[in-house]
Coordinates of C-alpha atoms and ligand atoms in Angstrom, one line a residue:
X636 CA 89.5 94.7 66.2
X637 CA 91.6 97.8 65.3
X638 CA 93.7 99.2 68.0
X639 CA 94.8 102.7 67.9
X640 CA 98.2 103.8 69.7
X641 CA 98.4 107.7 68.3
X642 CA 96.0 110.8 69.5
X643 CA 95.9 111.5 65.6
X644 CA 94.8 108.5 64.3
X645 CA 92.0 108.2 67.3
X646 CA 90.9 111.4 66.3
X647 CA 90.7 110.7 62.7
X648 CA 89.2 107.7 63.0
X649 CA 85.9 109.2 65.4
X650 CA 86.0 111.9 63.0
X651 CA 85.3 109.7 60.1
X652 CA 82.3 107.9 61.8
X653 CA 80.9 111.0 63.0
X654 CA 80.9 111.9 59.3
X655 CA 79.6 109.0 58.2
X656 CA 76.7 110.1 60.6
X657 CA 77.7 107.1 63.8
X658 CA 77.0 108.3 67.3
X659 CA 80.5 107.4 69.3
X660 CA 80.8 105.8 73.1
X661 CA 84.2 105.8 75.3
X662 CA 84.4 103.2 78.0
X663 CA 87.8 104.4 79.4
X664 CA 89.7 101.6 81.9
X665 CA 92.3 100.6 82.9
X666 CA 92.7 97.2 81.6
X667 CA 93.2 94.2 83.5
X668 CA 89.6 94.1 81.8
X669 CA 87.3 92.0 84.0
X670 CA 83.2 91.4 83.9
X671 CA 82.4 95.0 85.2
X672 CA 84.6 96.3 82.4
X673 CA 82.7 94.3 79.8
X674 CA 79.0 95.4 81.5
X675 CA 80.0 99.0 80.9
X676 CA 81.0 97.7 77.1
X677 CA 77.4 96.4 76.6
X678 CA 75.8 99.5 77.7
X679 CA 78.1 101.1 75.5
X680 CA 76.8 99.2 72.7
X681 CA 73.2 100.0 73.6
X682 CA 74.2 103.6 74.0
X683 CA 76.1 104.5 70.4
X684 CA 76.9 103.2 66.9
X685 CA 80.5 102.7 67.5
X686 CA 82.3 101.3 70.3
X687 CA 85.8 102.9 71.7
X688 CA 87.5 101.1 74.5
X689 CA 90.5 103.1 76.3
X690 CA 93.3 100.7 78.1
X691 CA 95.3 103.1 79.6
X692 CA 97.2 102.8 83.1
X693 CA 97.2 106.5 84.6
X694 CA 100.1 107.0 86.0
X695 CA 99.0 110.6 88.0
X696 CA 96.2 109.4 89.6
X697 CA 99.1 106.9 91.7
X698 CA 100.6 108.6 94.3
X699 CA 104.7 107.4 95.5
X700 CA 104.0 104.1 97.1
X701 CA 100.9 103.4 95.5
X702 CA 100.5 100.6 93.5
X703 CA 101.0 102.2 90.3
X704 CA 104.2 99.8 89.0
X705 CA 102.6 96.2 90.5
X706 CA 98.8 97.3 88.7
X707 CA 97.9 94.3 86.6
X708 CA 99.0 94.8 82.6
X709 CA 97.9 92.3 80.1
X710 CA 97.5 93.6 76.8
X711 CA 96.8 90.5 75.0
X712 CA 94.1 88.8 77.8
X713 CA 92.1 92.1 77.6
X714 CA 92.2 92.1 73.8
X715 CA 91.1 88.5 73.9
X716 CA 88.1 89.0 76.7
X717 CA 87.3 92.3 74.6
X718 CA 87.0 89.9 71.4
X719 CA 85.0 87.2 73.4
X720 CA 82.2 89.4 74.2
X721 CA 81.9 90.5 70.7
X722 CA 84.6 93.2 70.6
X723 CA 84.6 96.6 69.9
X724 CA 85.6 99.4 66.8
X725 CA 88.3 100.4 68.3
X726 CA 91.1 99.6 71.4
X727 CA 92.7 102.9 72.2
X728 CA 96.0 102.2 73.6
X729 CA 98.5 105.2 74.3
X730 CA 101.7 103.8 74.8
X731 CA 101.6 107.3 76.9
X732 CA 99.5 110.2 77.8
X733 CA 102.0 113.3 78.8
X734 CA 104.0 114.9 77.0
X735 CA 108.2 115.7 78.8
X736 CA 107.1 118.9 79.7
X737 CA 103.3 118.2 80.8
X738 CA 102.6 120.7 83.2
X739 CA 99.0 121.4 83.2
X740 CA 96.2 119.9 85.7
X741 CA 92.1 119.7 86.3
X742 CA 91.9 120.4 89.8
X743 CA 88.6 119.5 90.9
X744 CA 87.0 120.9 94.1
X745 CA 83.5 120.4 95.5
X746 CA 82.6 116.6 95.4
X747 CA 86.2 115.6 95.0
X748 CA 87.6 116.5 98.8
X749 CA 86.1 114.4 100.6
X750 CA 86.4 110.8 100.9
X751 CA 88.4 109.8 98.2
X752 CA 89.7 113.4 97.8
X753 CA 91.1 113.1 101.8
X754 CA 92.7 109.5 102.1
X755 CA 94.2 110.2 98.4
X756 CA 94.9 113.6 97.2
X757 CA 96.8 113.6 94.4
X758 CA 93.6 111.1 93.0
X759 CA 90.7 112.9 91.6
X760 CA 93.3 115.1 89.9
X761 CA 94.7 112.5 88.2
X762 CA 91.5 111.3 87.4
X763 CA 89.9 114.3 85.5
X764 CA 93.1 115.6 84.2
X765 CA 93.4 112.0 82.2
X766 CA 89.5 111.9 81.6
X767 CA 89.3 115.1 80.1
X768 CA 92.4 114.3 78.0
X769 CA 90.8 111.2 76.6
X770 CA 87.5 113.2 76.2
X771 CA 89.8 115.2 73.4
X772 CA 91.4 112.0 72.0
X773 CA 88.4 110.4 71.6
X774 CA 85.7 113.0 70.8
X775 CA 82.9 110.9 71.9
X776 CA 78.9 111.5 72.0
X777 CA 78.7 109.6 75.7
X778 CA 80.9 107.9 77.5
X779 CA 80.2 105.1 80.4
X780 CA 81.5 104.9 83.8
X781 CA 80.6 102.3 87.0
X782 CA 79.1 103.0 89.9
X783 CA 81.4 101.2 91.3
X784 CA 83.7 104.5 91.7
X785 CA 80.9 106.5 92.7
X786 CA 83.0 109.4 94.0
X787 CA 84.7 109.3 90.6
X788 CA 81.4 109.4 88.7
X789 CA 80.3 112.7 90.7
X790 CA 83.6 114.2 90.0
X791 CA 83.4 113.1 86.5
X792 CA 80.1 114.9 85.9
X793 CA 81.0 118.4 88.1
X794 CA 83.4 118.5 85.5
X795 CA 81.7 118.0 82.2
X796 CA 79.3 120.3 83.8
X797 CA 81.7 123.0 84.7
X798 CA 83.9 123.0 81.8
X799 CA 80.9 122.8 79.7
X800 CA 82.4 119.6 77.9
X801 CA 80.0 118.2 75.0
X802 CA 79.6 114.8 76.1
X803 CA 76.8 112.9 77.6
X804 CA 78.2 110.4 80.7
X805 CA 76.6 107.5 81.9
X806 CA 76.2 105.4 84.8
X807 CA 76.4 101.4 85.1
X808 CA 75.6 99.5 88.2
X809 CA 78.3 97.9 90.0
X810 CA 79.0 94.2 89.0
X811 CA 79.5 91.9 91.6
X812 CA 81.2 88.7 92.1
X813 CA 78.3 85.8 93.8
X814 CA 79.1 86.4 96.7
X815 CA 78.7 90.4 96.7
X816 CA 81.9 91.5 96.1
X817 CA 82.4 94.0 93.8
X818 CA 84.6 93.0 91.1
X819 CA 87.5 95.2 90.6
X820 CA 91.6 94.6 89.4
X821 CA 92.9 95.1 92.8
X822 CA 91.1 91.9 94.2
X823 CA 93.8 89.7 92.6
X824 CA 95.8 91.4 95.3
X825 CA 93.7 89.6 98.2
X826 CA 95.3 86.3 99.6
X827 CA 93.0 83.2 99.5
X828 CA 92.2 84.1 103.4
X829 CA 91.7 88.5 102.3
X830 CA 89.6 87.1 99.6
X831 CA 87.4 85.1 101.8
X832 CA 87.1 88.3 103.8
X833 CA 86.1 90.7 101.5
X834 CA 82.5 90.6 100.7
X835 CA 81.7 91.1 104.2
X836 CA 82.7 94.7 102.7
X837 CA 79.3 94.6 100.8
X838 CA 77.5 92.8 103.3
X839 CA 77.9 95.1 106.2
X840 CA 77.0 97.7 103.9
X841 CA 73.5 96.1 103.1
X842 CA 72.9 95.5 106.5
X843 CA 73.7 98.9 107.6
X844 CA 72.0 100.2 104.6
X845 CA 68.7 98.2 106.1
X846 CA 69.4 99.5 109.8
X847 CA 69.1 102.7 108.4
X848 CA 65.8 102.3 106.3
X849 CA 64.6 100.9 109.5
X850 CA 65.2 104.1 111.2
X851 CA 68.2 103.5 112.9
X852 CA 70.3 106.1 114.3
X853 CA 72.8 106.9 111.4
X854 CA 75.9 107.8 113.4
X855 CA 75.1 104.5 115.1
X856 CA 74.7 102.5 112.4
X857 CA 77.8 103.8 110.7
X858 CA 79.9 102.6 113.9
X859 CA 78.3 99.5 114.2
X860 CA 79.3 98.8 110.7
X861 CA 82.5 100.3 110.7
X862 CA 83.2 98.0 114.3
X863 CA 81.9 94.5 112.1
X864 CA 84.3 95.6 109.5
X865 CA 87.2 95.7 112.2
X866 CA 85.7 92.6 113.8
X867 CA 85.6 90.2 110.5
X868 CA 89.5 90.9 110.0
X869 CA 89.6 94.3 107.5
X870 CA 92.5 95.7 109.2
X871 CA 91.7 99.9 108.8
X872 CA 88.8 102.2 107.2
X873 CA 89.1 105.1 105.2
X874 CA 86.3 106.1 105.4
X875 CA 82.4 104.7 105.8
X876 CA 80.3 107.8 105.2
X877 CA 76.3 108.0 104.2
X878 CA 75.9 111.2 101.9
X879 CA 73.6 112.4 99.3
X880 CA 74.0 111.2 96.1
X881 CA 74.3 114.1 93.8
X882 CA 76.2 116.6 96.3
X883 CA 77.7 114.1 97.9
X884 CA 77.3 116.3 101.4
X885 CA 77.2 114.3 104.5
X886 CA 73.4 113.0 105.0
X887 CA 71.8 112.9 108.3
X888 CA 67.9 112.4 107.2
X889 CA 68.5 109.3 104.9
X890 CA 66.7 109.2 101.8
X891 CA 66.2 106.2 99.7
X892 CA 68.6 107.7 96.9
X893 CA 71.3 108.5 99.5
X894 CA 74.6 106.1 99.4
X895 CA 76.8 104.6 101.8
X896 CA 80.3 104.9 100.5
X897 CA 83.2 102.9 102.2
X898 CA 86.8 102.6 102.0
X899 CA 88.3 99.4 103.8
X900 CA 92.3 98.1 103.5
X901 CA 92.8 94.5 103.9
X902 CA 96.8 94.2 104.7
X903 CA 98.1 95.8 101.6
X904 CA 94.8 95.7 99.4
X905 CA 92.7 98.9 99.7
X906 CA 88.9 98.2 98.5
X907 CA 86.0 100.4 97.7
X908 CA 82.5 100.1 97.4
X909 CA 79.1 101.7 98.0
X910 CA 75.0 101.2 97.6
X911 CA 71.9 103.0 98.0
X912 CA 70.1 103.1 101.2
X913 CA 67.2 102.2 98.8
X914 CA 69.2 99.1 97.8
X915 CA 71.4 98.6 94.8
Ligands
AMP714 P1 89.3 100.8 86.1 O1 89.8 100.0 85.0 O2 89.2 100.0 87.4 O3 89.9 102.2 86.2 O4 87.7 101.0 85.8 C1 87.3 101.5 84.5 C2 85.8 101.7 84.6 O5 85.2 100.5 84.9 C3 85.4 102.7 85.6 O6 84.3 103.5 85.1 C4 84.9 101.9 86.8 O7 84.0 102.5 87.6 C5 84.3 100.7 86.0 N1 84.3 99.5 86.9 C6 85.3 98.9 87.6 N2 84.8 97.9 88.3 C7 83.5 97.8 88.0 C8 82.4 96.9 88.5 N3 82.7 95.9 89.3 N4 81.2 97.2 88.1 C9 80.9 98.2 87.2 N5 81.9 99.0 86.7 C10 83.1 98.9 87.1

């Protein structure tokens, strides 16, 4: 499996199997490369000739005090579980992204301010200013993203939409853990006791999810939900919101396609996660 460190070389190397007539995919992450990761590398697969997997820890979508020093870094274990499940063309791996003097920012509006956009600021701006870099490193026909970031995925596709950006995106269901929680890097965070919390994230989501297809009362619901949370030990919400999936505007007449979005902290750990009213 090739791994590509330079912005030139990345380029050259997409540009030589677009002339050799290959449709190319980006799965940009993070590292600390777990089962979701791999998921959005399948679809990847199913979605392009070539295969281009970014590993890249974005330093501006941390604010001070985040976690942006302790995030998990393993080169070698991601190239390994890359290999295992039958590898890709190509590992991009900027040792960085900005240059000394990098001074120039997406700052996206609309779909990014709530939410997310409140409890972290500095985040979606980060997000699309590193996204839309990598779209130019890596020159890609699509390029998948989870569902598990939901917010992310809307902001993701304003953008490409706004900027007129010639690149298809797709969207991968979340990949969860047995017992419903959503797998993600930060969970190695959790304490044995956090951990055995945490899928009642997903599971008072469900349930509020089916309150509300049953015609509950949605502002309700959402506190009864928002009090179990408190109740089973997470120890503060961001936010636990129910808005329409493309707009992301709050929702008060719940539609199947609407989602439930939440943001929970356990001690130290913040998690995300989100489904359909309709389920999934
Ligand atoms: P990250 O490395 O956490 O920045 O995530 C990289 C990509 O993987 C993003 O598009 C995430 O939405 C996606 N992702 C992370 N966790 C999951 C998951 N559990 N299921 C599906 N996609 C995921």
């Amino acid at each position: 499996m090739t791994v590509i460190t330079t912005s030139d070389e990345m380029r050259r190397a997409v540009g030589s199997w677009h002339a050799a007539g290959d449709t190319v995919c980006l799965v940009p992450t993070m590292g600390s490369i777990h089962a979701g990761h791999l998921a959005l590398i399948d679809a990847a697969r199913q979605a392009a000739r070539r295969v281009v997997v970014s590993i890249y820890v974005n330093p501006t979508q941390f604010a001070a005090g985040e976690d942006f020093a302790s995030y998990p870094r393993n080169f070698q274990a991601d190239q390994q579980a890359i290999d295992a499940a039958g590898g890709v063309d190509a590992i991009y791996a900027p040792q960085t992204m900005y240059g000394d003097n990098h001074a120039t920012s997406i700052l996206p509006a609309g779909v990014a301010q709530p939410m997310e956009g409140a409890s972290r600021p500095h985040f979606f701006t980060g997000v699309a200013t590193i996204v839309f870099k990598l779209f130019q490193h890596v020159p890609a026909n699509c390029a998948v993203f989870g569902e598990k970031d939901f917010q992310q995925l809307a902001v993701l596709r304003q953008m490409v939409t706004d900027l007129d950006l010639p690149i298809n995106l797709i969207a991968h269901p979340t990949i969860r853990e047995a017992d419903g929680l959503a797998l993600s890097s930060r969970n190695h965070y959790l304490s044995a006791g956090q951990r055995a919390i945490a899928p009642i994230l997903y599971q008072t989501l469900s349930t509020c999810a089916g309150e509300i297809r049953a015609g509950g009362v949605i502002d309700e619901t959402l506190d009864t939900a928002k009090a179990r949370l408190l109740a089973a030990g997470f120890d503060k919400i961001d936010y636990l919101d129910l808005r329409d999936a493309v707009h992301l505007a709050t929702s008060t007449d719940a539609s199947a396609d609407d989602r439930l979005l939440v943001a929970a902290w356990l001690g130290e750990t913040r998690l995300i996660d989100n489904c359909a009213i309709g389920g999934g």
